[in-house]
Amino acid sequence: MSKEFVHNSLLDNLREVFIRGDVPPGAKVPEAELCERFGVSRTPLREALKVLAAEGHVELLPNRGARVHVLTLEEVDGLFAVAGALEALAGEQACKRIEPAALAALEAVHEDLRTAFRARDLAPYYDANRRIHEAIVAATHNPILQTQYAQLNARIRRIRFDSPMTEEIWSRAMAEHEGMLNALQRRDAAAMASILKTHLMHKSEAILDAMRAEAAVQKPARTRRPASTAPANPPA
């Protein structure tokens, strides 16, 4: 087993740890625990953490290990703005380049999405949703776009695990997915790009609203100053 294979395998495993939220945002990375879990020493683990820091998953602390990066409102807004543009481009190119077999496979995954939605079963819905978006990007046959999307999507997936899913949000998302499939079947590149961009915008808005609400709850109430007993207009 090559050193490069071990490094890449460890990198993939660690990335999934942070994406799934096994170590919560802001928490220190438990190096000893992860070394034992993946059967590696500290050296390869720390090399992998350097890569994940460059990707935005963790922050390296001088002489104190690493901690999981806490995404700010500005970062989330920026991530989804770029993701929306990338997916819109992917949608345009997929409409022009998707092959019949790939379209049939995507239609089958879309049926899985419908089934999960009807049952209100969130885990398989998220799985089918991920596979659909990845299939659209794969259908572009554009390796540069695929690489950029994979790097960006790794960070966005972590946010999606914690995102709200009300009945209104879920129904709207499902309707947008129906529109995507219809546009792809008609090879309507403009409609596909517009739906994907709107879809990502709605997702961003829901997540940002949830983050703001959570921040408002966690923000300590201001300590009120005691009312003054002095007269409003003291005598001269």
Tab-separated table of C-alpha atoms in Angstrom:
chain	number	residue	atom	x	y	z
A	1	MET	CA	0.000	0.000	0.000
A	2	SER	CA	1.597	3.276	-1.127
A	3	LYS	CA	2.180	6.264	1.102
A	4	GLU	CA	0.104	8.396	-1.269
A	5	PHE	CA	-2.837	5.977	-1.023
A	6	VAL	CA	-2.703	6.043	2.783
A	7	HIS	CA	-2.569	9.856	2.779
A	8	ASN	CA	-5.528	10.193	0.401
A	9	SER	CA	-7.567	7.603	2.292
A	10	LEU	CA	-6.901	9.341	5.612
A	11	LEU	CA	-7.726	12.705	4.047
A	12	ASP	CA	-11.075	11.436	2.752
A	13	ASN	CA	-11.948	9.862	6.114
A	14	LEU	CA	-11.062	12.986	8.094
A	15	ARG	CA	-12.953	15.231	5.708
A	16	GLU	CA	-16.080	13.131	6.255
A	17	VAL	CA	-15.606	13.398	10.040
A	18	PHE	CA	-15.826	17.183	9.827
A	19	ILE	CA	-18.557	17.241	7.169
A	20	ARG	CA	-20.806	14.974	9.246
A	21	GLY	CA	-20.165	17.067	12.351
A	22	ASP	CA	-18.640	14.202	14.375
A	23	VAL	CA	-16.437	16.920	15.870
A	24	PRO	CA	-18.607	20.039	16.286
A	25	PRO	CA	-17.630	23.481	14.933
A	26	GLY	CA	-15.287	25.306	17.302
A	27	ALA	CA	-14.189	22.116	19.075
A	28	LYS	CA	-10.561	21.078	19.255
A	29	VAL	CA	-9.639	18.227	16.930
A	30	PRO	CA	-9.121	15.096	19.102
A	31	GLU	CA	-5.874	13.964	17.492
A	32	ALA	CA	-5.202	10.962	19.744
A	33	GLU	CA	-8.737	9.657	19.253
A	34	LEU	CA	-8.578	10.070	15.469
A	35	CYS	CA	-5.139	8.437	15.276
A	36	GLU	CA	-6.516	5.392	17.067
A	37	ARG	CA	-9.694	5.379	14.981
A	38	PHE	CA	-7.861	5.388	11.654
A	39	GLY	CA	-4.738	3.488	12.723
A	40	VAL	CA	-2.207	6.199	11.951
A	41	SER	CA	0.457	8.124	13.840
A	42	ARG	CA	0.374	11.852	14.582
A	43	THR	CA	2.609	12.772	11.641
A	44	PRO	CA	0.288	11.686	8.784
A	45	LEU	CA	-2.712	12.976	10.722
A	46	ARG	CA	-1.190	16.430	11.044
A	47	GLU	CA	-0.195	16.432	7.369
A	48	ALA	CA	-3.814	15.689	6.473
A	49	LEU	CA	-5.019	18.443	8.810
A	50	LYS	CA	-2.830	20.942	6.931
A	51	VAL	CA	-4.666	20.079	3.709
A	52	LEU	CA	-8.047	20.321	5.433
A	53	ALA	CA	-7.064	23.704	6.867
A	54	ALA	CA	-6.340	24.935	3.331
A	55	GLU	CA	-9.785	23.655	2.307
A	56	GLY	CA	-11.431	25.597	5.150
A	57	HIS	CA	-12.526	22.689	7.363
A	58	VAL	CA	-10.183	23.290	10.302
A	59	GLU	CA	-7.938	25.994	11.746
A	60	LEU	CA	-4.384	25.228	12.821
A	61	LEU	CA	-3.482	26.592	16.258
A	62	PRO	CA	0.214	27.379	16.882
A	63	ASN	CA	1.581	24.629	19.167
A	64	ARG	CA	-1.985	23.722	20.181
A	65	GLY	CA	-3.206	21.377	17.447
A	66	ALA	CA	-6.290	22.315	15.433
A	67	ARG	CA	-9.948	23.120	15.868
A	68	VAL	CA	-12.950	22.771	13.576
A	69	HIS	CA	-13.616	25.963	11.670
A	70	VAL	CA	-16.779	27.876	12.553
A	71	LEU	CA	-18.392	29.275	9.422
A	72	THR	CA	-19.502	32.899	9.586
A	73	LEU	CA	-22.589	34.380	7.942
A	74	GLU	CA	-20.345	36.072	5.387
A	75	GLU	CA	-18.607	32.803	4.503
A	76	VAL	CA	-21.878	30.917	4.080
A	77	ASP	CA	-23.264	33.691	1.890
A	78	GLY	CA	-20.090	33.650	-0.217
A	79	LEU	CA	-19.990	29.860	-0.517
A	80	PHE	CA	-23.546	29.656	-1.800
A	81	ALA	CA	-23.078	32.582	-4.188
A	82	VAL	CA	-20.161	30.778	-5.852
A	83	ALA	CA	-21.944	27.411	-5.682
A	84	GLY	CA	-24.996	28.922	-7.383
A	85	ALA	CA	-22.872	30.241	-10.235
A	86	LEU	CA	-21.033	26.917	-10.621
A	87	GLU	CA	-24.215	24.850	-10.588
A	88	ALA	CA	-25.901	27.198	-13.059
A	89	LEU	CA	-22.963	26.676	-15.437
A	90	ALA	CA	-23.101	22.936	-14.784
A	91	GLY	CA	-26.804	22.915	-15.616
A	92	GLU	CA	-26.212	24.703	-18.917
A	93	GLN	CA	-23.447	22.341	-19.947
A	94	ALA	CA	-25.298	19.227	-18.765
A	95	CYS	CA	-28.265	20.118	-20.979
A	96	LYS	CA	-25.944	20.166	-23.977
A	97	ARG	CA	-23.775	17.166	-23.103
A	98	ILE	CA	-25.712	14.635	-21.004
A	99	GLU	CA	-25.875	11.205	-22.604
A	100	PRO	CA	-29.103	9.149	-22.743
A	101	ALA	CA	-27.818	6.536	-20.268
A	102	ALA	CA	-26.764	9.233	-17.801
A	103	LEU	CA	-30.157	10.949	-18.126
A	104	ALA	CA	-31.966	7.660	-17.492
A	105	ALA	CA	-29.825	7.065	-14.387
A	106	LEU	CA	-30.570	10.563	-13.126
A	107	GLU	CA	-34.306	10.009	-13.686
A	108	ALA	CA	-34.095	6.871	-11.527
A	109	VAL	CA	-32.397	8.805	-8.723
A	110	HIS	CA	-35.034	11.511	-9.037
A	111	GLU	CA	-37.686	8.840	-8.440
A	112	ASP	CA	-35.808	7.904	-5.238
A	113	LEU	CA	-36.012	11.572	-4.280
A	114	ARG	CA	-39.766	11.617	-4.873
A	115	THR	CA	-40.244	8.466	-2.800
A	116	ALA	CA	-38.270	9.897	0.117
A	117	PHE	CA	-40.177	13.178	-0.105
A	118	ARG	CA	-43.567	11.462	-0.066
A	119	ALA	CA	-42.512	9.462	2.991
A	120	ARG	CA	-40.937	12.580	4.552
A	121	ASP	CA	-37.816	10.465	5.101
A	122	LEU	CA	-35.009	12.999	5.349
A	123	ALA	CA	-31.883	10.776	5.238
A	124	PRO	CA	-32.626	9.090	1.879
A	125	TYR	CA	-33.908	12.418	0.543
A	126	TYR	CA	-30.569	14.076	1.301
A	127	ASP	CA	-28.734	11.127	-0.251
A	128	ALA	CA	-30.752	11.253	-3.472
A	129	ASN	CA	-30.441	15.058	-3.555
A	130	ARG	CA	-26.646	14.807	-3.335
A	131	ARG	CA	-26.509	12.169	-6.088
A	132	ILE	CA	-28.648	14.294	-8.412
A	133	HIS	CA	-26.475	17.379	-8.062
A	134	GLU	CA	-23.315	15.314	-8.502
A	135	ALA	CA	-24.803	13.622	-11.590
A	136	ILE	CA	-25.581	17.007	-13.155
A	137	VAL	CA	-21.989	18.119	-12.633
A	138	ALA	CA	-20.640	14.790	-13.948
A	139	ALA	CA	-22.789	15.159	-17.077
A	140	THR	CA	-20.863	18.305	-18.048
A	141	HIS	CA	-17.743	16.240	-18.839
A	142	ASN	CA	-15.841	19.312	-17.679
A	143	PRO	CA	-12.975	18.224	-15.382
A	144	ILE	CA	-12.145	21.765	-14.251
A	145	LEU	CA	-15.730	22.454	-13.207
A	146	GLN	CA	-15.934	19.043	-11.519
A	147	THR	CA	-12.802	19.710	-9.443
A	148	GLN	CA	-13.949	23.159	-8.354
A	149	TYR	CA	-17.416	21.844	-7.507
A	150	ALA	CA	-16.045	18.941	-5.442
A	151	GLN	CA	-13.896	21.267	-3.323
A	152	LEU	CA	-16.717	23.734	-2.752
A	153	ASN	CA	-19.363	21.092	-2.177
A	154	ALA	CA	-17.280	19.462	0.568
A	155	ARG	CA	-17.681	22.642	2.625
A	156	ILE	CA	-21.344	23.154	1.746
A	157	ARG	CA	-22.268	19.578	2.669
A	158	ARG	CA	-21.304	20.311	6.281
A	159	ILE	CA	-23.743	23.225	6.370
A	160	ARG	CA	-26.526	21.153	4.828
A	161	PHE	CA	-26.312	18.566	7.607
A	162	ASP	CA	-27.395	21.285	10.049
A	163	SER	CA	-29.817	23.116	7.774
A	164	PRO	CA	-33.524	23.502	8.617
A	165	MET	CA	-36.113	21.533	6.655
A	166	THR	CA	-39.596	22.849	7.307
A	167	GLU	CA	-42.551	21.618	5.276
A	168	GLU	CA	-42.530	24.846	3.250
A	169	ILE	CA	-38.805	24.642	2.495
A	170	TRP	CA	-39.014	20.949	1.639
A	171	SER	CA	-41.999	21.331	-0.700
A	172	ARG	CA	-40.351	24.226	-2.509
A	173	ALA	CA	-37.094	22.305	-2.890
A	174	MET	CA	-38.941	19.296	-4.312
A	175	ALA	CA	-40.796	21.507	-6.796
A	176	GLU	CA	-37.458	22.985	-7.897
A	177	HIS	CA	-36.057	19.488	-8.422
A	178	GLU	CA	-39.066	18.629	-10.598
A	179	GLY	CA	-38.293	21.748	-12.618
A	180	MET	CA	-34.638	20.736	-12.963
A	181	LEU	CA	-35.515	17.325	-14.337
A	182	ASN	CA	-38.041	18.795	-16.752
A	183	ALA	CA	-35.538	21.361	-18.036
A	184	LEU	CA	-32.859	18.697	-18.429
A	185	GLN	CA	-35.217	16.403	-20.350
A	186	ARG	CA	-36.107	19.304	-22.686
A	187	ARG	CA	-32.427	20.307	-22.953
A	188	ASP	CA	-33.446	23.834	-21.936
A	189	ALA	CA	-30.095	25.220	-20.781
A	190	ALA	CA	-31.385	28.682	-19.796
A	191	ALA	CA	-34.224	27.291	-17.666
A	192	MET	CA	-31.925	24.735	-16.038
A	193	ALA	CA	-29.367	27.399	-15.094
A	194	SER	CA	-32.043	29.687	-13.673
A	195	ILE	CA	-33.667	26.935	-11.574
A	196	LEU	CA	-30.348	25.755	-10.140
A	197	LYS	CA	-29.274	29.277	-9.219
A	198	THR	CA	-32.642	29.945	-7.545
A	199	HIS	CA	-32.492	26.578	-5.773
A	200	LEU	CA	-29.112	27.416	-4.228
A	201	MET	CA	-30.273	30.936	-3.336
A	202	HIS	CA	-33.281	29.559	-1.444
A	203	LYS	CA	-31.047	27.088	0.388
A	204	SER	CA	-28.671	29.877	1.342
A	205	GLU	CA	-31.505	32.073	2.633
A	206	ALA	CA	-32.887	29.258	4.811
A	207	ILE	CA	-29.499	28.491	6.321
A	208	LEU	CA	-28.610	32.143	6.928
A	209	ASP	CA	-31.985	32.749	8.608
A	210	ALA	CA	-31.383	29.737	10.866
A	211	MET	CA	-27.871	30.941	11.726
A	212	ARG	CA	-29.141	34.423	12.591
A	213	ALA	CA	-31.902	32.978	14.769
A	214	GLU	CA	-29.430	30.749	16.608
A	215	ALA	CA	-27.038	33.668	17.129
A	216	ALA	CA	-29.871	35.793	18.540
A	217	VAL	CA	-30.769	33.069	21.050
A	218	GLN	CA	-27.165	32.584	22.137
A	219	LYS	CA	-26.411	36.294	22.415
A	220	PRO	CA	-26.486	37.267	26.099
A	221	ALA	CA	-29.071	39.850	26.998
A	222	ARG	CA	-27.660	43.251	27.690
A	223	THR	CA	-27.454	44.158	31.348
A	224	ARG	CA	-29.788	47.033	31.965
A	225	ARG	CA	-28.479	49.958	33.923
A	226	PRO	CA	-30.528	50.786	37.012
A	227	ALA	CA	-32.849	53.723	36.595
A	228	SER	CA	-31.451	56.932	37.998
A	229	THR	CA	-33.184	58.427	41.026
A	230	ALA	CA	-31.887	61.892	40.227
A	231	PRO	CA	-34.454	64.403	38.972
A	232	ALA	CA	-34.694	64.758	35.203
A	233	ASN	CA	-33.830	68.449	35.406
A	234	PRO	CA	-31.726	69.043	38.508
A	235	PRO	CA	-31.789	72.565	39.916
A	236	ALA	CA	-28.988	74.922	38.943
